[in-house]
């Protein structure tokens, strides 16, 4: 994972497919002068081929990203055609206004979790690296306090993310590690970012 310190609380965890030693999921997080960026890449399938696709995607994005998220995804799509492709989600968080732009391609998951309720983000179908067609940027306001959660489809789509507020997690592990252990399907690579905003 590429990781640059953010002004907010951020944790990341990943876990390979039970029959693999190499994880095909990974994440990147970094700050620019105005924004915090979070990206999760899930290489198609699992194992070494998936890991190579994810490495190619994250390397390209961290070196070539722009404020236009859709252009960033399309650029990555062209750059990693030599791989099996990835599912991808990107969040760009304005640290001053809390306005967050979100793009997702494939089966990756995203939620905004607050005491008042949960907002699940929709993604676009397709595979980054195989010719992305339709893309839509979703604007999310991180008003108040809560959690922004990005994950691969190695987590259950029915995960009760409200547990971030209503359950006690083991204090010896990060919040992301605790969520991963609780919600992983155990049938695929899995990865998760948990970003706390106030």
PDB file of C-alpha atoms in Angstrom, residues 1-79:
ATOM      1  CA  UNK A   1       0.000   0.000   0.000  1.00  0.00           C
ATOM      2  CA  UNK A   2       1.170   3.493  -0.823  1.00  0.00           C
ATOM      3  CA  UNK A   3       0.433   5.510   2.299  1.00  0.00           C
ATOM      4  CA  UNK A   4       0.947   9.177   3.130  1.00  0.00           C
ATOM      5  CA  UNK A   5      -0.178  10.554   6.475  1.00  0.00           C
ATOM      6  CA  UNK A   6      -3.618  12.131   6.494  1.00  0.00           C
ATOM      7  CA  UNK A   7      -5.041  14.638   8.935  1.00  0.00           C
ATOM      8  CA  UNK A   8      -7.813  12.162   9.725  1.00  0.00           C
ATOM      9  CA  UNK A   9      -7.864   8.673  11.229  1.00  0.00           C
ATOM     10  CA  UNK A  10      -7.324   6.083   8.521  1.00  0.00           C
ATOM     11  CA  UNK A  11      -6.752   2.341   8.629  1.00  0.00           C
ATOM     12  CA  UNK A  12      -6.320  -0.273   5.915  1.00  0.00           C
ATOM     13  CA  UNK A  13      -6.299  -4.058   5.895  1.00  0.00           C
ATOM     14  CA  UNK A  14      -6.188  -6.772   3.248  1.00  0.00           C
ATOM     15  CA  UNK A  15      -6.236 -10.541   3.173  1.00  0.00           C
ATOM     16  CA  UNK A  16      -5.485 -13.012   0.369  1.00  0.00           C
ATOM     17  CA  UNK A  17      -7.783 -15.730  -0.927  1.00  0.00           C
ATOM     18  CA  UNK A  18      -7.596 -18.669   1.514  1.00  0.00           C
ATOM     19  CA  UNK A  19      -5.704 -20.785  -1.055  1.00  0.00           C
ATOM     20  CA  UNK A  20      -3.237 -18.052  -2.054  1.00  0.00           C
ATOM     21  CA  UNK A  21      -0.192 -16.484  -0.445  1.00  0.00           C
ATOM     22  CA  UNK A  22      -0.265 -13.363  -2.631  1.00  0.00           C
ATOM     23  CA  UNK A  23      -3.141 -10.894  -2.310  1.00  0.00           C
ATOM     24  CA  UNK A  24      -4.662  -9.480  -5.480  1.00  0.00           C
ATOM     25  CA  UNK A  25      -6.168  -6.524  -3.587  1.00  0.00           C
ATOM     26  CA  UNK A  26      -4.299  -3.453  -2.416  1.00  0.00           C
ATOM     27  CA  UNK A  27      -4.900   0.172  -1.562  1.00  0.00           C
ATOM     28  CA  UNK A  28      -3.249   3.547  -1.838  1.00  0.00           C
ATOM     29  CA  UNK A  29      -3.757   6.672   0.258  1.00  0.00           C
ATOM     30  CA  UNK A  30      -2.090  10.031  -0.075  1.00  0.00           C
ATOM     31  CA  UNK A  31      -2.566  13.742   0.538  1.00  0.00           C
ATOM     32  CA  UNK A  32      -2.198  16.551  -1.973  1.00  0.00           C
ATOM     33  CA  UNK A  33      -2.331  20.167  -0.745  1.00  0.00           C
ATOM     34  CA  UNK A  34      -6.153  20.182  -0.578  1.00  0.00           C
ATOM     35  CA  UNK A  35      -7.370  16.578  -0.682  1.00  0.00           C
ATOM     36  CA  UNK A  36      -6.960  13.140   0.809  1.00  0.00           C
ATOM     37  CA  UNK A  37      -7.163  10.351  -1.780  1.00  0.00           C
ATOM     38  CA  UNK A  38      -8.202   6.748  -1.138  1.00  0.00           C
ATOM     39  CA  UNK A  39      -8.043   4.016  -3.790  1.00  0.00           C
ATOM     40  CA  UNK A  40      -8.782   0.300  -3.584  1.00  0.00           C
ATOM     41  CA  UNK A  41      -7.876  -1.985  -6.466  1.00  0.00           C
ATOM     42  CA  UNK A  42      -9.118  -5.567  -6.746  1.00  0.00           C
ATOM     43  CA  UNK A  43      -7.292  -7.504  -9.465  1.00  0.00           C
ATOM     44  CA  UNK A  44      -9.617  -9.872 -11.305  1.00  0.00           C
ATOM     45  CA  UNK A  45      -9.485 -13.367  -9.869  1.00  0.00           C
ATOM     46  CA  UNK A  46      -6.805 -13.893  -7.263  1.00  0.00           C
ATOM     47  CA  UNK A  47      -3.155 -14.830  -6.925  1.00  0.00           C
ATOM     48  CA  UNK A  48      -0.113 -13.452  -8.732  1.00  0.00           C
ATOM     49  CA  UNK A  49      -1.957 -12.315 -11.869  1.00  0.00           C
ATOM     50  CA  UNK A  50      -4.444 -10.317  -9.825  1.00  0.00           C
ATOM     51  CA  UNK A  51      -1.624  -8.804  -7.771  1.00  0.00           C
ATOM     52  CA  UNK A  52       0.219  -7.708 -10.928  1.00  0.00           C
ATOM     53  CA  UNK A  53      -2.908  -6.020 -12.279  1.00  0.00           C
ATOM     54  CA  UNK A  54      -3.452  -4.194  -8.992  1.00  0.00           C
ATOM     55  CA  UNK A  55       0.183  -3.114  -8.787  1.00  0.00           C
ATOM     56  CA  UNK A  56      -0.011  -1.724 -12.332  1.00  0.00           C
ATOM     57  CA  UNK A  57      -3.246   0.156 -11.596  1.00  0.00           C
ATOM     58  CA  UNK A  58      -2.095   1.726  -8.333  1.00  0.00           C
ATOM     59  CA  UNK A  59       1.330   2.621  -9.735  1.00  0.00           C
ATOM     60  CA  UNK A  60      -0.258   4.411 -12.673  1.00  0.00           C
ATOM     61  CA  UNK A  61      -2.883   6.239 -10.615  1.00  0.00           C
ATOM     62  CA  UNK A  62      -0.516   7.493  -7.908  1.00  0.00           C
ATOM     63  CA  UNK A  63       1.851   8.827 -10.571  1.00  0.00           C
ATOM     64  CA  UNK A  64      -0.718  10.265 -13.001  1.00  0.00           C
ATOM     65  CA  UNK A  65      -3.926  11.169 -11.116  1.00  0.00           C
ATOM     66  CA  UNK A  66      -5.786  14.406 -11.822  1.00  0.00           C
ATOM     67  CA  UNK A  67      -8.683  16.208 -10.164  1.00  0.00           C
ATOM     68  CA  UNK A  68     -10.926  14.757 -12.866  1.00  0.00           C
ATOM     69  CA  UNK A  69     -11.626  11.313 -11.420  1.00  0.00           C
ATOM     70  CA  UNK A  70     -13.248   9.998 -14.561  1.00  0.00           C
ATOM     71  CA  UNK A  71     -10.222  11.022 -16.644  1.00  0.00           C
ATOM     72  CA  UNK A  72      -7.976   9.336 -14.090  1.00  0.00           C
ATOM     73  CA  UNK A  73      -9.899   6.063 -14.359  1.00  0.00           C
ATOM     74  CA  UNK A  74      -9.941   6.224 -18.166  1.00  0.00           C
ATOM     75  CA  UNK A  75      -6.197   6.864 -18.241  1.00  0.00           C
ATOM     76  CA  UNK A  76      -5.597   3.897 -15.959  1.00  0.00           C
ATOM     77  CA  UNK A  77      -7.894   1.781 -18.123  1.00  0.00           C
ATOM     78  CA  UNK A  78      -5.702   2.440 -21.172  1.00  0.00           C
ATOM     79  CA  UNK A  79      -2.428   2.038 -19.262  1.00  0.00           C
TER      80      UNK A  79
END
